[in-house]
Coordinates of C-alpha atoms in Angstrom, one line a residue:
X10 CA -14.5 -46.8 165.3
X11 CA -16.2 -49.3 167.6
X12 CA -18.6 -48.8 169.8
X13 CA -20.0 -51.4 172.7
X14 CA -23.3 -51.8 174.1
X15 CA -24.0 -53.8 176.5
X16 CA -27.5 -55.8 177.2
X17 CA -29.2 -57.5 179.9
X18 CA -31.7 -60.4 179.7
X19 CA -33.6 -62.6 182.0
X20 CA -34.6 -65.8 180.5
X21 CA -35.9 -66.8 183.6
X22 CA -36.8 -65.7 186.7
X23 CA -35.9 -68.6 187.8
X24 CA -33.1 -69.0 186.1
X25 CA -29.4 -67.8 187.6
X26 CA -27.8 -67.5 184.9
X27 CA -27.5 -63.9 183.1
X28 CA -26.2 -63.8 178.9
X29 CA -24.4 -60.5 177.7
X30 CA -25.1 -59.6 174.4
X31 CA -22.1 -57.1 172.8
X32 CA -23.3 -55.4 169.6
X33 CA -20.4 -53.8 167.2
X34 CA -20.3 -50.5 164.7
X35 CA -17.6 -50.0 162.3
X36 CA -17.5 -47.3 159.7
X37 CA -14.2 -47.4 156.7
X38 CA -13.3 -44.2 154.9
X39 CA -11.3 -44.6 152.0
X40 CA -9.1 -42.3 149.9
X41 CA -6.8 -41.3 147.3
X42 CA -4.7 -39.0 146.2
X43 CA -4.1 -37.3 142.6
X44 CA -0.9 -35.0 141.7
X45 CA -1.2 -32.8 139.0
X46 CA 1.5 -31.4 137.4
X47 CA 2.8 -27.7 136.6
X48 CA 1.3 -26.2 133.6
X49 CA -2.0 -28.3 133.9
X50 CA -5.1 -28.7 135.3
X51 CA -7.2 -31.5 136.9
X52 CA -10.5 -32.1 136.0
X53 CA -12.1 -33.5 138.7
X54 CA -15.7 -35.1 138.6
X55 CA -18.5 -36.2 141.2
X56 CA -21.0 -39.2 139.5
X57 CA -19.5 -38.6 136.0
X58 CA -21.1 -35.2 136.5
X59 CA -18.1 -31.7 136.2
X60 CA -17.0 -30.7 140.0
X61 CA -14.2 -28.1 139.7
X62 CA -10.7 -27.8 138.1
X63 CA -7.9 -28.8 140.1
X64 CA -4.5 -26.8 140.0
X65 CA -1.1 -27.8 139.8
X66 CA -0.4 -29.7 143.4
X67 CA -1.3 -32.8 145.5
X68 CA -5.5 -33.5 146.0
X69 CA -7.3 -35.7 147.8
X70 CA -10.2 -37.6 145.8
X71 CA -13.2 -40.1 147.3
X72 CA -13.8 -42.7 144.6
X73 CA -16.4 -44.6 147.1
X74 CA -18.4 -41.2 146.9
X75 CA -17.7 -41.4 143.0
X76 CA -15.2 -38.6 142.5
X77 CA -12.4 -38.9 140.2
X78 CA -9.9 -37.4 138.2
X79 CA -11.2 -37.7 134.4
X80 CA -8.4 -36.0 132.4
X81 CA -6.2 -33.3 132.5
X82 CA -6.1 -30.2 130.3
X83 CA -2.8 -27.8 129.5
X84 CA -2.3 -24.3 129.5
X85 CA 1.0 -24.4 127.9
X86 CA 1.2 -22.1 124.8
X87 CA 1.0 -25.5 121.9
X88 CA 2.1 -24.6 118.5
X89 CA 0.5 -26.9 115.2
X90 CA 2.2 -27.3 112.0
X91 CA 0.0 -28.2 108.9
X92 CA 0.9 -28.8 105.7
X93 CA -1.9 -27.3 102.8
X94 CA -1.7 -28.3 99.4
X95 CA -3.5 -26.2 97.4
X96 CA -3.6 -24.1 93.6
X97 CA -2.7 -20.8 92.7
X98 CA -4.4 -18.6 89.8
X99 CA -2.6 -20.0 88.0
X100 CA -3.3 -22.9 88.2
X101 CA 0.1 -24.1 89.9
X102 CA -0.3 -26.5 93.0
X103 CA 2.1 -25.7 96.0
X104 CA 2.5 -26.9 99.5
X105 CA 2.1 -24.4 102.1
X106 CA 3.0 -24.8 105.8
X107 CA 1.1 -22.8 108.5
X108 CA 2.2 -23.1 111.9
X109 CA -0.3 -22.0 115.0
X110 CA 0.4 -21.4 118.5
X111 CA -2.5 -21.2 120.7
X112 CA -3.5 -21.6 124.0
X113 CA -6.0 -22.3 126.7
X114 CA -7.8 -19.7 128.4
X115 CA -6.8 -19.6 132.4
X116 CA -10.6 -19.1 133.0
X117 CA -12.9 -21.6 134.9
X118 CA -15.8 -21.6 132.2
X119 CA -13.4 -21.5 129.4
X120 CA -11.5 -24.3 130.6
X121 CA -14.7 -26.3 130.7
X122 CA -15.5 -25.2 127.1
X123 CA -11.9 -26.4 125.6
X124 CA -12.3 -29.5 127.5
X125 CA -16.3 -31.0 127.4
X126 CA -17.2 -29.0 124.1
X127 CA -14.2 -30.3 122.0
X128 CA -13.3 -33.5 121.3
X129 CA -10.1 -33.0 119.2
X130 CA -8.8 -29.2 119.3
X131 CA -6.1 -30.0 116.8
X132 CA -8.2 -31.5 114.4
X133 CA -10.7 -28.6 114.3
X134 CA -7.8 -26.2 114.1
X135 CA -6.6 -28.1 110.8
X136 CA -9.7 -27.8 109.3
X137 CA -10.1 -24.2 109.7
X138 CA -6.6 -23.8 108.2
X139 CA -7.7 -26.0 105.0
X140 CA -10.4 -24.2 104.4
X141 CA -8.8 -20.3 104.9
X142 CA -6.1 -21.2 102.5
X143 CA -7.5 -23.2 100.1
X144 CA -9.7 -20.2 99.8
X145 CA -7.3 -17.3 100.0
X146 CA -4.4 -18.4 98.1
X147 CA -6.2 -19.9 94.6
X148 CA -7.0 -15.8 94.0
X149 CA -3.4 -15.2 94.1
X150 CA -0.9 -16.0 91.5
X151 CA 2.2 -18.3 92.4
X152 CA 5.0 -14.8 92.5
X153 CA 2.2 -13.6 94.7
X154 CA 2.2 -16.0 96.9
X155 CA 5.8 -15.6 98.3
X156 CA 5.1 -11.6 99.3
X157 CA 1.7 -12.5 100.3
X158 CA 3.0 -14.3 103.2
X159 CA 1.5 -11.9 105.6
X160 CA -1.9 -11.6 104.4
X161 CA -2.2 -15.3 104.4
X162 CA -1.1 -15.7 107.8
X163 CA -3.6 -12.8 109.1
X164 CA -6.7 -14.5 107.0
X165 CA -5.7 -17.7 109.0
X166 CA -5.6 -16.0 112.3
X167 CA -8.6 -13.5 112.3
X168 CA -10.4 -17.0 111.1
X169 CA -9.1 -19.1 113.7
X170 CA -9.7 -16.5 116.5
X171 CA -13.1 -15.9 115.7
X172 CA -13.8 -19.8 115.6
X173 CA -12.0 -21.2 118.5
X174 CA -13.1 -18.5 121.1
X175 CA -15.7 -20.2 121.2
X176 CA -14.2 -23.5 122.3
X177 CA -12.1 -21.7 124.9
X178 CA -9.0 -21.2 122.8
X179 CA -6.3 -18.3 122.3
X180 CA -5.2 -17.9 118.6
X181 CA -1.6 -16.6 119.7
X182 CA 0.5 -16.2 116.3
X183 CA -0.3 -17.7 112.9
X184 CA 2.9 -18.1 110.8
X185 CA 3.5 -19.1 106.6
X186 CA 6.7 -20.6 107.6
X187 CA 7.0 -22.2 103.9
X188 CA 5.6 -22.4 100.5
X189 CA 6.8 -25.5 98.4
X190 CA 5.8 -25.6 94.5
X191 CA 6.2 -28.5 92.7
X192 CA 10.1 -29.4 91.6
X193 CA 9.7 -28.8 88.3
X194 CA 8.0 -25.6 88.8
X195 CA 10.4 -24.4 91.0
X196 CA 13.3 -25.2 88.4
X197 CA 11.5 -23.7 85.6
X198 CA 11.7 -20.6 88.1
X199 CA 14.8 -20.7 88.4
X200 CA 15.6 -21.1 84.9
X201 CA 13.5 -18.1 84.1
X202 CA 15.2 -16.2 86.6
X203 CA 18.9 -17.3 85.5
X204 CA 17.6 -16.0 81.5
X205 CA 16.6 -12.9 82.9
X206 CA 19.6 -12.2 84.9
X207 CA 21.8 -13.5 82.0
X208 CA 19.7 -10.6 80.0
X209 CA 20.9 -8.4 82.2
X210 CA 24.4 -9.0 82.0
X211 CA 24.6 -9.3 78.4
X212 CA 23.4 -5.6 78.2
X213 CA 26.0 -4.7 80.8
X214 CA 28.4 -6.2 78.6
X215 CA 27.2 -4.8 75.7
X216 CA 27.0 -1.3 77.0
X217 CA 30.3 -1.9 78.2
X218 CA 32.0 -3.0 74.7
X219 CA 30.7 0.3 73.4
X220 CA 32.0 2.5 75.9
X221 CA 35.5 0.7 75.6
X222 CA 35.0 1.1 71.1
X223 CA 33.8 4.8 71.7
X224 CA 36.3 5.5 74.2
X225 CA 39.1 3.7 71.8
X226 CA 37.8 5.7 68.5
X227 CA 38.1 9.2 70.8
X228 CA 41.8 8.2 71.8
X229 CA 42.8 7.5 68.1
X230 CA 41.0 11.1 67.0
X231 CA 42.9 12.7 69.8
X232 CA 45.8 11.1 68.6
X233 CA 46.0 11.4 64.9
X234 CA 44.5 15.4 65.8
X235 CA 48.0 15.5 67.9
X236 CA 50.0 13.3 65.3
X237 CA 48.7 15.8 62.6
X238 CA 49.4 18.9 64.9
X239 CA 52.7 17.9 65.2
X240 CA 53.9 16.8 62.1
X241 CA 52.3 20.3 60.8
X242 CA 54.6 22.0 63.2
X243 CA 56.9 19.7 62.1
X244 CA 56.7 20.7 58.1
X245 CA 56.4 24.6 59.5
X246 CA 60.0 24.1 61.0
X247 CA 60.8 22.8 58.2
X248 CA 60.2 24.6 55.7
X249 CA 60.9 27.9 57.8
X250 CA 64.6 26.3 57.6
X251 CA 64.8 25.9 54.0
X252 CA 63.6 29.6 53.8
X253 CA 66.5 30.8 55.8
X254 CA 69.2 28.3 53.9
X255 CA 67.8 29.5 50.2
X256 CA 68.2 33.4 51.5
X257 CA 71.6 32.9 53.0
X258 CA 72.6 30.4 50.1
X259 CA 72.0 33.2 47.3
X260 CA 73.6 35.9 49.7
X261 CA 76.7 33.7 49.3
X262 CA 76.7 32.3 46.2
X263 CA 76.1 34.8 43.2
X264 CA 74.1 33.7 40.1
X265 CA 72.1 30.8 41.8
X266 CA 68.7 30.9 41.6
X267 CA 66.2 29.7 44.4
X268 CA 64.6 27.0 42.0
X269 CA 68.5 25.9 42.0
X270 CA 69.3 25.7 45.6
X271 CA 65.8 23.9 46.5
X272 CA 66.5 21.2 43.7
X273 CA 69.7 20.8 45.7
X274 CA 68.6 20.6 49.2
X275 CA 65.4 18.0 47.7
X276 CA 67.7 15.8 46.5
X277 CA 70.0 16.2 49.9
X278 CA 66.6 15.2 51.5
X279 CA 66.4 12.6 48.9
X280 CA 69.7 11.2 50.3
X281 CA 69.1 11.5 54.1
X282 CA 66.1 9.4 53.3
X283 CA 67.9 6.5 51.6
X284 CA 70.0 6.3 54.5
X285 CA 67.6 6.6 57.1
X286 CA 65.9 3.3 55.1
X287 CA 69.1 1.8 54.8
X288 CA 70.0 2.3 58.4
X289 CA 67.2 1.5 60.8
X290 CA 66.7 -2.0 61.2
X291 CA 63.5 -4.1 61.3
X292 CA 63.1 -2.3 57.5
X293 CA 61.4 -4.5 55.3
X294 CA 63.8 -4.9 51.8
X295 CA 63.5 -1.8 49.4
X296 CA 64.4 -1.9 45.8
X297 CA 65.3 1.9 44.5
X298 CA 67.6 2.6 41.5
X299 CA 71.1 3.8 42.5
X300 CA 73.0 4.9 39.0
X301 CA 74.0 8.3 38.1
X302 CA 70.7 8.0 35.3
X303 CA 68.3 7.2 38.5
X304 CA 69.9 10.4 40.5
X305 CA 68.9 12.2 37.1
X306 CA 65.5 10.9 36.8
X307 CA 65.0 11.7 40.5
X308 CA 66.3 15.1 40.1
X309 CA 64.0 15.7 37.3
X310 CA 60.9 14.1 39.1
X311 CA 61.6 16.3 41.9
X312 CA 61.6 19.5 39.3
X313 CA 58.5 18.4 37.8
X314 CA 56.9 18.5 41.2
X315 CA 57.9 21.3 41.8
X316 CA 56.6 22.8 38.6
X317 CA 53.2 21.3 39.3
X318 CA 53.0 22.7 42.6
X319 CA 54.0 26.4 41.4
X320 CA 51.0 25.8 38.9
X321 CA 48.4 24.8 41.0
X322 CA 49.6 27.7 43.5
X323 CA 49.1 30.2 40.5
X324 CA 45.8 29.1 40.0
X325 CA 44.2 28.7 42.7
X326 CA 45.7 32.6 43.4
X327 CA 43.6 33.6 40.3

């Protein structure tokens, strides 16, 4: 902007000449602009000194008044992984991992808190992790430390949302995502595991092997009860047949006794067995005498039995 104004003066009054003096004003505003992008805030200052936060858009900033744009701060949800090392009961050292999500709280004095009170948010976060865990977890033994997932997690939360309200922060979620014992710990584990499971298994087999002996010996009872049954049924028939071929021999035959006729049909019996021996194959080799002498001694063997058995009967009937 310019702005004339013109003078008059009289150096003389004599003098016929006139001078025009022409005096000029010009005032320069200058000014920039500052985009901030979705999902963040400007932080916009006056002298060094806090103005006002700045949303997501296109503003205009003075520097030649001495405002500026001094940072930016994010109200994205951020999520922190940290990796703890610590000792169990005991005494076992294992690496745990604790992931965070927080967040920035959308409000004015808040978002001056996370920004001008802390210098380093994930730093302080890890440090209240370190200390909640290496606290928690040495009272708990190392088994204990895989189902206590969820009470670890919630120590590190309630701690963490207590401490960092206070910086303007939102403790979202608090997550073991893993626990790490040492390699040799965790094969020893696994070794003590396999033993136990082996354990296990040998008992099944065990228990198993029994059932199959028991189950065996009950079939081979069964079996020699039904073998027995039958050849009892089988004697029965017998000897119910010889019965009827005694009577009907002595109604035939006149002056034969039934000591006779049962010599005879024992040493029939006698024969059929020979031949049965003789006949079937897969027979191992049998050596029997065969003369008329051997018939004779057999024929006598089978009296004698007989005789012994009639005794025994009689006594055992007195």
């Amino acid at each position: 902007n310019q702005t004339l104004a013109p003078t008059r003066t009289n150096k003389s009054t004599h003098d016929t000449k006139h001078t025009h003096t022409y005096t000029t004003k010009t005032t320069i505003i200058m000014a920039c602009w500052t985009c901030v992008d979705q999902g963040t805030f400007g932080v916009i200052a006056t002298c060094g000194k806090f103005d006002r936060f700045a949303p997501p858009g296109c503003h205009v900033i003075i520097p030649c008044v001495g405002t500026a744009n001094v940072g930016t701060i994010s109200t994205r949800i951020q999520s922190l992984d940290v990796s703890v090392e610590t000792k169990t009961l005991d005494n076992v050292f294992v690496n745990i991992i604790i992931s965070t999500q927080y967040q920035v709280l959308q409000d004015p004095s808040r978002m001056f808190d996370a920004f001008y009170k802390l210098t380093d948010s994930k730093g302080q976060i890890r440090s209240y992790i370190f200390d909640v865990v290496r606290s928690t977890v040495p009272r708990i033994k190392l088994d204990d430390v895989f189902t206590s997932k969820e009470e670890i997690a919630m120590e590190v939360k309630n701690m963490l949302a207590k401490s960092m309200e206070e910086f303007g922060y939102n403790i979202i979620s608090t997550l073991v995502t893993d626990i790490a014992p040492d390699p040799k710990v965790k094969n020893a584990m696994n070794e003590i595991n396999a033993a136990q499971r082996q354990r296990v298994a040998a008992k099944d087999r065990a228990e198993a092997e029994k059932i199959m002996v028991v189950k065996a010996a009950e079939a081979d009872a069964e079996s020699k009860y039904l073998s027995g049954t039958g050849m009892a049924r089988q004697r029965q028939a017998i000897i119910n047949g010889l019965r009827d071929s005694v009577v009907n021999f002595q109604k035939e035959v006149d002056g034969i006794s039934s000591k006779d006729v049962m010599e005879m049909m024992m040493m029939t019996q006698y024969f059929d067995t020979m031949k049965e021996v003789g006949t079937q194959g897969g027979n191992s080799t049998i050596f029997v005498p065969s003369g008329p002498a051997a018939v004779a001694d057999a024929s006598a063997a089978i009296r004698a039995g007989l005789m012994q058995g009639n005794a025994a009967v009689a006594a055992m009937q007195r």
